[in-house]
């Protein structure tokens, strides 16, 4: 497990990545005043990074916010960033927001006082001002559709892209799948018999929309076609493993 090295490593900053996780996540876990609830499709995010949570009238979270002796109970929100393509270890990162809950109309609003993003490379505390000012990656809402289409309909293109990967990173590989894409590049998950690693293929310039992403992918594929073929990649068909 871990990240395989690659010469081109441009990637989103931590604040941008955190805002992207927030924008893409469909569910979250909320803990406040000793109460924990799992919510689905219940949160939205303000431009300043505050999180608004719709909860049922009988929610213990709502009761905790209303009855808190200090007026605003502390809260922790947890979000998981799940790869849309079935790969080994699908959790790409986790995001925690610690802050204060307040009642606003019929919903709760969490104002973060600490933001922590945990990725395979380690955890980072995100600067609050940077988090408030950041915006999600422009490809965030399209990522799941783009990656599943690439994996399901263009396996030949994925295999061709492995020509851009160092042969050492492909040693013992049994399957390669697209793991993530953002405006800066594409990440491939290289699975071996018992381990896996990720390799980043950076674009020559950021892609601000799907049309630009298509152009960046064509350039990568052109570079891959021109590259010498690496050692033949072993292939192994397996049922979906999450």
mmCIF file with all atom_site columns, C-alpha atoms in Angstrom, residues 16-133:
data_model
loop_
_atom_site.group_PDB
_atom_site.id
_atom_site.type_symbol
_atom_site.label_atom_id
_atom_site.label_alt_id
_atom_site.label_comp_id
_atom_site.label_asym_id
_atom_site.label_entity_id
_atom_site.label_seq_id
_atom_site.pdbx_PDB_ins_code
_atom_site.Cartn_x
_atom_site.Cartn_y
_atom_site.Cartn_z
_atom_site.occupancy
_atom_site.B_iso_or_equiv
_atom_site.pdbx_formal_charge
_atom_site.auth_seq_id
_atom_site.auth_comp_id
_atom_site.auth_asym_id
_atom_site.auth_atom_id
_atom_site.pdbx_PDB_model_num
ATOM 1   C CA . UNK A 1 16  ? -9.174  22.840 -2.416 1.00 0.00 ? 16  UNK A CA 1
ATOM 2   C CA . UNK A 1 17  ? -9.186  19.090 -1.867 1.00 0.00 ? 17  UNK A CA 1
ATOM 3   C CA . UNK A 1 18  ? -11.118 19.501 1.382  1.00 0.00 ? 18  UNK A CA 1
ATOM 4   C CA . UNK A 1 19  ? -13.757 21.633 -0.339 1.00 0.00 ? 19  UNK A CA 1
ATOM 5   C CA . UNK A 1 20  ? -13.970 19.054 -3.149 1.00 0.00 ? 20  UNK A CA 1
ATOM 6   C CA . UNK A 1 21  ? -14.605 16.251 -0.637 1.00 0.00 ? 21  UNK A CA 1
ATOM 7   C CA . UNK A 1 22  ? -17.378 18.347 0.898  1.00 0.00 ? 22  UNK A CA 1
ATOM 8   C CA . UNK A 1 23  ? -18.947 19.066 -2.485 1.00 0.00 ? 23  UNK A CA 1
ATOM 9   C CA . UNK A 1 24  ? -18.921 15.433 -3.637 1.00 0.00 ? 24  UNK A CA 1
ATOM 10  C CA . UNK A 1 25  ? -19.844 13.634 -0.410 1.00 0.00 ? 25  UNK A CA 1
ATOM 11  C CA . UNK A 1 26  ? -23.409 12.367 -0.226 1.00 0.00 ? 26  UNK A CA 1
ATOM 12  C CA . UNK A 1 27  ? -23.374 11.343 3.430  1.00 0.00 ? 27  UNK A CA 1
ATOM 13  C CA . UNK A 1 28  ? -21.731 12.411 6.664  1.00 0.00 ? 28  UNK A CA 1
ATOM 14  C CA . UNK A 1 29  ? -21.435 11.442 10.312 1.00 0.00 ? 29  UNK A CA 1
ATOM 15  C CA . UNK A 1 30  ? -22.238 14.133 12.857 1.00 0.00 ? 30  UNK A CA 1
ATOM 16  C CA . UNK A 1 31  ? -21.294 14.018 16.541 1.00 0.00 ? 31  UNK A CA 1
ATOM 17  C CA . UNK A 1 32  ? -22.460 16.672 19.006 1.00 0.00 ? 32  UNK A CA 1
ATOM 18  C CA . UNK A 1 33  ? -22.922 16.629 22.780 1.00 0.00 ? 33  UNK A CA 1
ATOM 19  C CA . UNK A 1 34  ? -22.405 12.857 22.895 1.00 0.00 ? 34  UNK A CA 1
ATOM 20  C CA . UNK A 1 35  ? -24.918 12.209 20.123 1.00 0.00 ? 35  UNK A CA 1
ATOM 21  C CA . UNK A 1 36  ? -23.859 10.670 16.801 1.00 0.00 ? 36  UNK A CA 1
ATOM 22  C CA . UNK A 1 37  ? -26.022 10.409 13.695 1.00 0.00 ? 37  UNK A CA 1
ATOM 23  C CA . UNK A 1 38  ? -25.394 9.179  10.139 1.00 0.00 ? 38  UNK A CA 1
ATOM 24  C CA . UNK A 1 39  ? -27.052 11.489 7.615  1.00 0.00 ? 39  UNK A CA 1
ATOM 25  C CA . UNK A 1 40  ? -27.576 10.945 3.882  1.00 0.00 ? 40  UNK A CA 1
ATOM 26  C CA . UNK A 1 41  ? -28.202 13.758 1.411  1.00 0.00 ? 41  UNK A CA 1
ATOM 27  C CA . UNK A 1 42  ? -28.643 16.169 4.295  1.00 0.00 ? 42  UNK A CA 1
ATOM 28  C CA . UNK A 1 43  ? -25.829 18.714 3.972  1.00 0.00 ? 43  UNK A CA 1
ATOM 29  C CA . UNK A 1 44  ? -25.039 21.683 1.783  1.00 0.00 ? 44  UNK A CA 1
ATOM 30  C CA . UNK A 1 45  ? -22.004 23.951 1.879  1.00 0.00 ? 45  UNK A CA 1
ATOM 31  C CA . UNK A 1 46  ? -21.911 27.735 1.920  1.00 0.00 ? 46  UNK A CA 1
ATOM 32  C CA . UNK A 1 47  ? -19.382 29.731 -0.076 1.00 0.00 ? 47  UNK A CA 1
ATOM 33  C CA . UNK A 1 48  ? -17.467 30.427 3.132  1.00 0.00 ? 48  UNK A CA 1
ATOM 34  C CA . UNK A 1 49  ? -17.192 26.723 4.047  1.00 0.00 ? 49  UNK A CA 1
ATOM 35  C CA . UNK A 1 50  ? -19.945 26.612 6.652  1.00 0.00 ? 50  UNK A CA 1
ATOM 36  C CA . UNK A 1 51  ? -21.951 23.391 6.492  1.00 0.00 ? 51  UNK A CA 1
ATOM 37  C CA . UNK A 1 52  ? -25.741 23.448 6.674  1.00 0.00 ? 52  UNK A CA 1
ATOM 38  C CA . UNK A 1 53  ? -27.397 20.246 7.855  1.00 0.00 ? 53  UNK A CA 1
ATOM 39  C CA . UNK A 1 54  ? -31.066 19.349 7.427  1.00 0.00 ? 54  UNK A CA 1
ATOM 40  C CA . UNK A 1 55  ? -32.206 17.129 10.292 1.00 0.00 ? 55  UNK A CA 1
ATOM 41  C CA . UNK A 1 56  ? -35.607 15.651 11.242 1.00 0.00 ? 56  UNK A CA 1
ATOM 42  C CA . UNK A 1 57  ? -37.644 17.412 13.896 1.00 0.00 ? 57  UNK A CA 1
ATOM 43  C CA . UNK A 1 58  ? -37.021 14.523 16.293 1.00 0.00 ? 58  UNK A CA 1
ATOM 44  C CA . UNK A 1 59  ? -33.254 14.516 15.710 1.00 0.00 ? 59  UNK A CA 1
ATOM 45  C CA . UNK A 1 60  ? -31.151 14.310 18.858 1.00 0.00 ? 60  UNK A CA 1
ATOM 46  C CA . UNK A 1 61  ? -28.707 16.706 17.173 1.00 0.00 ? 61  UNK A CA 1
ATOM 47  C CA . UNK A 1 62  ? -31.378 19.372 16.931 1.00 0.00 ? 62  UNK A CA 1
ATOM 48  C CA . UNK A 1 63  ? -32.316 18.847 20.581 1.00 0.00 ? 63  UNK A CA 1
ATOM 49  C CA . UNK A 1 64  ? -28.644 19.116 21.583 1.00 0.00 ? 64  UNK A CA 1
ATOM 50  C CA . UNK A 1 65  ? -28.263 22.390 19.689 1.00 0.00 ? 65  UNK A CA 1
ATOM 51  C CA . UNK A 1 66  ? -31.425 23.879 21.193 1.00 0.00 ? 66  UNK A CA 1
ATOM 52  C CA . UNK A 1 67  ? -30.750 22.732 24.758 1.00 0.00 ? 67  UNK A CA 1
ATOM 53  C CA . UNK A 1 68  ? -26.985 23.233 24.940 1.00 0.00 ? 68  UNK A CA 1
ATOM 54  C CA . UNK A 1 69  ? -26.211 25.242 28.097 1.00 0.00 ? 69  UNK A CA 1
ATOM 55  C CA . UNK A 1 70  ? -23.649 27.392 26.293 1.00 0.00 ? 70  UNK A CA 1
ATOM 56  C CA . UNK A 1 71  ? -25.979 28.046 23.380 1.00 0.00 ? 71  UNK A CA 1
ATOM 57  C CA . UNK A 1 72  ? -23.746 26.509 20.706 1.00 0.00 ? 72  UNK A CA 1
ATOM 58  C CA . UNK A 1 73  ? -22.625 22.889 21.237 1.00 0.00 ? 73  UNK A CA 1
ATOM 59  C CA . UNK A 1 74  ? -19.357 21.658 19.801 1.00 0.00 ? 74  UNK A CA 1
ATOM 60  C CA . UNK A 1 75  ? -19.704 19.328 16.828 1.00 0.00 ? 75  UNK A CA 1
ATOM 61  C CA . UNK A 1 76  ? -17.566 17.081 14.633 1.00 0.00 ? 76  UNK A CA 1
ATOM 62  C CA . UNK A 1 77  ? -18.581 16.275 11.063 1.00 0.00 ? 77  UNK A CA 1
ATOM 63  C CA . UNK A 1 78  ? -16.866 13.431 9.196  1.00 0.00 ? 78  UNK A CA 1
ATOM 64  C CA . UNK A 1 79  ? -16.948 12.908 5.440  1.00 0.00 ? 79  UNK A CA 1
ATOM 65  C CA . UNK A 1 80  ? -15.502 10.013 3.417  1.00 0.00 ? 80  UNK A CA 1
ATOM 66  C CA . UNK A 1 81  ? -14.118 10.450 -0.090 1.00 0.00 ? 81  UNK A CA 1
ATOM 67  C CA . UNK A 1 82  ? -14.995 7.173  -1.847 1.00 0.00 ? 82  UNK A CA 1
ATOM 68  C CA . UNK A 1 83  ? -13.563 6.163  -5.221 1.00 0.00 ? 83  UNK A CA 1
ATOM 69  C CA . UNK A 1 84  ? -16.361 5.725  -7.785 1.00 0.00 ? 84  UNK A CA 1
ATOM 70  C CA . UNK A 1 85  ? -14.541 2.829  -9.480 1.00 0.00 ? 85  UNK A CA 1
ATOM 71  C CA . UNK A 1 86  ? -14.352 -0.488 -7.563 1.00 0.00 ? 86  UNK A CA 1
ATOM 72  C CA . UNK A 1 87  ? -10.761 -0.772 -6.337 1.00 0.00 ? 87  UNK A CA 1
ATOM 73  C CA . UNK A 1 88  ? -9.037  -2.187 -3.304 1.00 0.00 ? 88  UNK A CA 1
ATOM 74  C CA . UNK A 1 89  ? -9.422  0.227  -0.376 1.00 0.00 ? 89  UNK A CA 1
ATOM 75  C CA . UNK A 1 90  ? -11.933 2.641  -1.928 1.00 0.00 ? 90  UNK A CA 1
ATOM 76  C CA . UNK A 1 91  ? -11.639 5.350  0.740  1.00 0.00 ? 91  UNK A CA 1
ATOM 77  C CA . UNK A 1 92  ? -9.337  7.890  -0.871 1.00 0.00 ? 92  UNK A CA 1
ATOM 78  C CA . UNK A 1 93  ? -9.423  10.363 2.004  1.00 0.00 ? 93  UNK A CA 1
ATOM 79  C CA . UNK A 1 94  ? -11.417 11.453 5.037  1.00 0.00 ? 94  UNK A CA 1
ATOM 80  C CA . UNK A 1 95  ? -12.336 14.954 6.111  1.00 0.00 ? 95  UNK A CA 1
ATOM 81  C CA . UNK A 1 96  ? -13.132 16.095 9.654  1.00 0.00 ? 96  UNK A CA 1
ATOM 82  C CA . UNK A 1 97  ? -14.657 19.464 10.520 1.00 0.00 ? 97  UNK A CA 1
ATOM 83  C CA . UNK A 1 98  ? -14.727 20.421 14.189 1.00 0.00 ? 98  UNK A CA 1
ATOM 84  C CA . UNK A 1 99  ? -16.644 23.528 15.161 1.00 0.00 ? 99  UNK A CA 1
ATOM 85  C CA . UNK A 1 100 ? -19.841 24.929 16.605 1.00 0.00 ? 100 UNK A CA 1
ATOM 86  C CA . UNK A 1 101 ? -23.445 24.047 15.824 1.00 0.00 ? 101 UNK A CA 1
ATOM 87  C CA . UNK A 1 102 ? -26.193 26.651 15.812 1.00 0.00 ? 102 UNK A CA 1
ATOM 88  C CA . UNK A 1 103 ? -29.856 26.484 14.874 1.00 0.00 ? 103 UNK A CA 1
ATOM 89  C CA . UNK A 1 104 ? -30.784 28.497 11.798 1.00 0.00 ? 104 UNK A CA 1
ATOM 90  C CA . UNK A 1 105 ? -34.445 28.138 10.898 1.00 0.00 ? 105 UNK A CA 1
ATOM 91  C CA . UNK A 1 106 ? -35.147 24.423 10.536 1.00 0.00 ? 106 UNK A CA 1
ATOM 92  C CA . UNK A 1 107 ? -31.549 23.407 9.980  1.00 0.00 ? 107 UNK A CA 1
ATOM 93  C CA . UNK A 1 108 ? -28.236 23.324 11.798 1.00 0.00 ? 108 UNK A CA 1
ATOM 94  C CA . UNK A 1 109 ? -25.215 25.275 10.686 1.00 0.00 ? 109 UNK A CA 1
ATOM 95  C CA . UNK A 1 110 ? -21.678 24.211 11.566 1.00 0.00 ? 110 UNK A CA 1
ATOM 96  C CA . UNK A 1 111 ? -18.990 26.882 11.649 1.00 0.00 ? 111 UNK A CA 1
ATOM 97  C CA . UNK A 1 112 ? -15.620 25.080 11.444 1.00 0.00 ? 112 UNK A CA 1
ATOM 98  C CA . UNK A 1 113 ? -12.857 25.929 13.908 1.00 0.00 ? 113 UNK A CA 1
ATOM 99  C CA . UNK A 1 114 ? -10.569 23.067 12.811 1.00 0.00 ? 114 UNK A CA 1
ATOM 100 C CA . UNK A 1 115 ? -10.357 21.225 9.488  1.00 0.00 ? 115 UNK A CA 1
ATOM 101 C CA . UNK A 1 116 ? -8.339  18.023 9.093  1.00 0.00 ? 116 UNK A CA 1
ATOM 102 C CA . UNK A 1 117 ? -7.843  16.144 5.832  1.00 0.00 ? 117 UNK A CA 1
ATOM 103 C CA . UNK A 1 118 ? -6.419  12.623 6.036  1.00 0.00 ? 118 UNK A CA 1
ATOM 104 C CA . UNK A 1 119 ? -4.971  11.065 2.902  1.00 0.00 ? 119 UNK A CA 1
ATOM 105 C CA . UNK A 1 120 ? -2.796  7.959  2.405  1.00 0.00 ? 120 UNK A CA 1
ATOM 106 C CA . UNK A 1 121 ? 0.247   10.224 2.570  1.00 0.00 ? 121 UNK A CA 1
ATOM 107 C CA . UNK A 1 122 ? -0.784  11.498 6.008  1.00 0.00 ? 122 UNK A CA 1
ATOM 108 C CA . UNK A 1 123 ? -3.015  14.017 7.755  1.00 0.00 ? 123 UNK A CA 1
ATOM 109 C CA . UNK A 1 124 ? -2.889  17.784 7.313  1.00 0.00 ? 124 UNK A CA 1
ATOM 110 C CA . UNK A 1 125 ? -4.565  20.556 9.286  1.00 0.00 ? 125 UNK A CA 1
ATOM 111 C CA . UNK A 1 126 ? -6.088  22.920 6.733  1.00 0.00 ? 126 UNK A CA 1
ATOM 112 C CA . UNK A 1 127 ? -5.733  26.651 7.337  1.00 0.00 ? 127 UNK A CA 1
ATOM 113 C CA . UNK A 1 128 ? -9.199  28.049 8.133  1.00 0.00 ? 128 UNK A CA 1
ATOM 114 C CA . UNK A 1 129 ? -8.813  31.156 5.966  1.00 0.00 ? 129 UNK A CA 1
ATOM 115 C CA . UNK A 1 130 ? -7.602  29.053 3.042  1.00 0.00 ? 130 UNK A CA 1
ATOM 116 C CA . UNK A 1 131 ? -10.491 26.639 3.571  1.00 0.00 ? 131 UNK A CA 1
ATOM 117 C CA . UNK A 1 132 ? -13.032 29.477 3.590  1.00 0.00 ? 132 UNK A CA 1
ATOM 118 C CA . UNK A 1 133 ? -11.571 31.011 0.430  1.00 0.00 ? 133 UNK A CA 1
#
